[in-house]
Amino acid sequence: MSSISTIAQSGMNAATRRLEVSASNVANVASTGALPDAIGTVPAGAARAYAPLVVVQSASAGGGTATSVTTAKPSTTAVSDPQAPSPTQAASWPRPMLTSPRSWSAR
């Protein structure tokens, strides 16, 4: 069994990790890049769109919590770009899927 301060520190570290991942996802929400094909590859030399991240939190043996960061699935969705110069040039581009595994509501 861990001490209460060790358990509290692990909780604070987990909260910090969640905040860092959220900030990264918000900062990159408008990033663009090539759409991946059916098997998830992009054309050679093309910029890959930002893949949003998700924090996975689990209980540690003896108390406390541990976190790991993974890529959200699906990570992008195609949206129309009305400002594209022509239908053959970047008619659609990927947008990161920013979804939370939990739903939050104000009380």
Coordinates of C-alpha atoms in Angstrom, one line a residue:
M1 CA 0.0 0.0 0.0
S2 CA 1.4 3.4 -1.0
S3 CA 1.3 6.4 1.2
I4 CA -1.5 8.9 0.7
S5 CA 1.0 11.5 -0.6
T6 CA 2.2 9.1 -3.3
I7 CA -1.4 8.4 -4.3
A8 CA -2.2 12.1 -4.4
Q9 CA 0.9 12.8 -6.5
S10 CA -0.1 10.1 -9.0
G11 CA -3.5 11.7 -9.3
M12 CA -2.0 15.2 -9.8
N13 CA 0.4 13.7 -12.5
A14 CA -2.6 12.1 -14.2
A15 CA -4.5 15.4 -14.2
T16 CA -1.5 17.2 -15.6
R17 CA -1.2 14.6 -18.4
R18 CA -4.9 15.0 -19.3
L19 CA -4.5 18.8 -19.4
E20 CA -1.4 18.6 -21.6
V21 CA -3.2 16.2 -24.1
S22 CA -6.3 18.5 -24.2
A23 CA -4.1 21.5 -24.9
S24 CA -2.3 19.7 -27.7
N25 CA -5.6 18.6 -29.3
V26 CA -7.1 22.1 -29.1
A27 CA -3.9 23.7 -30.5
N28 CA -4.0 21.3 -33.5
V29 CA -7.7 21.1 -34.2
A30 CA -7.4 23.1 -37.5
S31 CA -4.4 21.2 -38.8
T32 CA -4.6 19.8 -42.3
G33 CA -3.0 17.0 -44.2
A34 CA -3.6 14.2 -46.7
L35 CA -6.5 11.8 -46.1
P36 CA -5.4 8.3 -45.3
D37 CA -6.6 5.5 -47.6
A38 CA -8.6 2.4 -46.5
I39 CA -5.5 0.8 -44.9
G40 CA -4.4 4.1 -43.2
T41 CA -1.5 5.2 -45.4
V42 CA -1.1 8.6 -46.9
P43 CA 0.6 9.3 -50.3
A44 CA 4.4 9.5 -50.2
G45 CA 5.6 13.0 -49.5
A46 CA 2.2 14.2 -48.3
A47 CA 1.8 15.9 -45.0
R48 CA -0.1 13.7 -42.5
A49 CA -2.8 15.4 -40.5
Y50 CA -2.5 15.7 -36.7
A51 CA -3.9 12.7 -34.9
P52 CA -5.7 13.6 -31.7
L53 CA -4.5 12.0 -28.5
V54 CA -6.4 10.3 -25.7
V55 CA -5.2 9.7 -22.1
V56 CA -5.9 6.2 -20.8
Q57 CA -5.9 6.1 -17.0
S58 CA -5.7 2.9 -14.9
A59 CA -5.3 2.0 -11.3
S60 CA -1.8 1.2 -10.1
A61 CA -1.0 -1.8 -7.9
G62 CA -0.9 -0.7 -4.3
G63 CA -2.8 2.5 -4.9
G64 CA -2.7 5.5 -7.1
T65 CA -3.1 5.8 -10.8
A66 CA -1.1 5.5 -14.0
T67 CA -1.7 7.1 -17.4
S68 CA -0.7 6.4 -21.0
V69 CA -1.3 8.4 -24.1
T70 CA -2.6 6.8 -27.3
T71 CA -4.0 8.1 -30.7
A72 CA -7.8 8.5 -30.9
K73 CA -9.5 6.1 -33.4
P74 CA -10.8 7.2 -35.8
S75 CA -8.4 10.1 -35.8
T76 CA -9.7 12.1 -38.8
T77 CA -12.8 12.8 -40.7
A78 CA -13.1 14.4 -44.2
V79 CA -14.8 17.8 -44.4
S80 CA -15.5 20.0 -47.4
D81 CA -13.3 23.0 -48.0
P82 CA -15.4 25.6 -49.8
Q83 CA -12.3 27.8 -50.2
A84 CA -10.5 25.2 -52.3
P85 CA -9.5 26.7 -55.7
S86 CA -11.0 23.9 -57.7
P87 CA -12.6 20.5 -57.2
T88 CA -9.4 18.7 -58.0
Q89 CA -7.3 20.7 -55.5
A90 CA -7.9 19.8 -51.9
A91 CA -11.6 19.5 -52.1
S92 CA -11.6 17.8 -48.7
W93 CA -9.2 17.7 -45.9
P94 CA -9.0 15.8 -42.6
R95 CA -10.1 17.2 -39.3
P96 CA -9.1 15.7 -36.0
M97 CA -11.9 13.9 -34.2
L98 CA -12.0 15.5 -30.8
T99 CA -14.2 13.3 -28.7
S100 CA -14.0 12.5 -25.1
P101 CA -14.6 9.0 -23.8
R102 CA -16.7 10.6 -21.1
S103 CA -19.4 13.1 -21.6
W104 CA -19.2 16.3 -19.4
S105 CA -22.1 18.4 -18.5
A106 CA -22.6 21.5 -16.3
R107 CA -24.6 21.1 -13.2

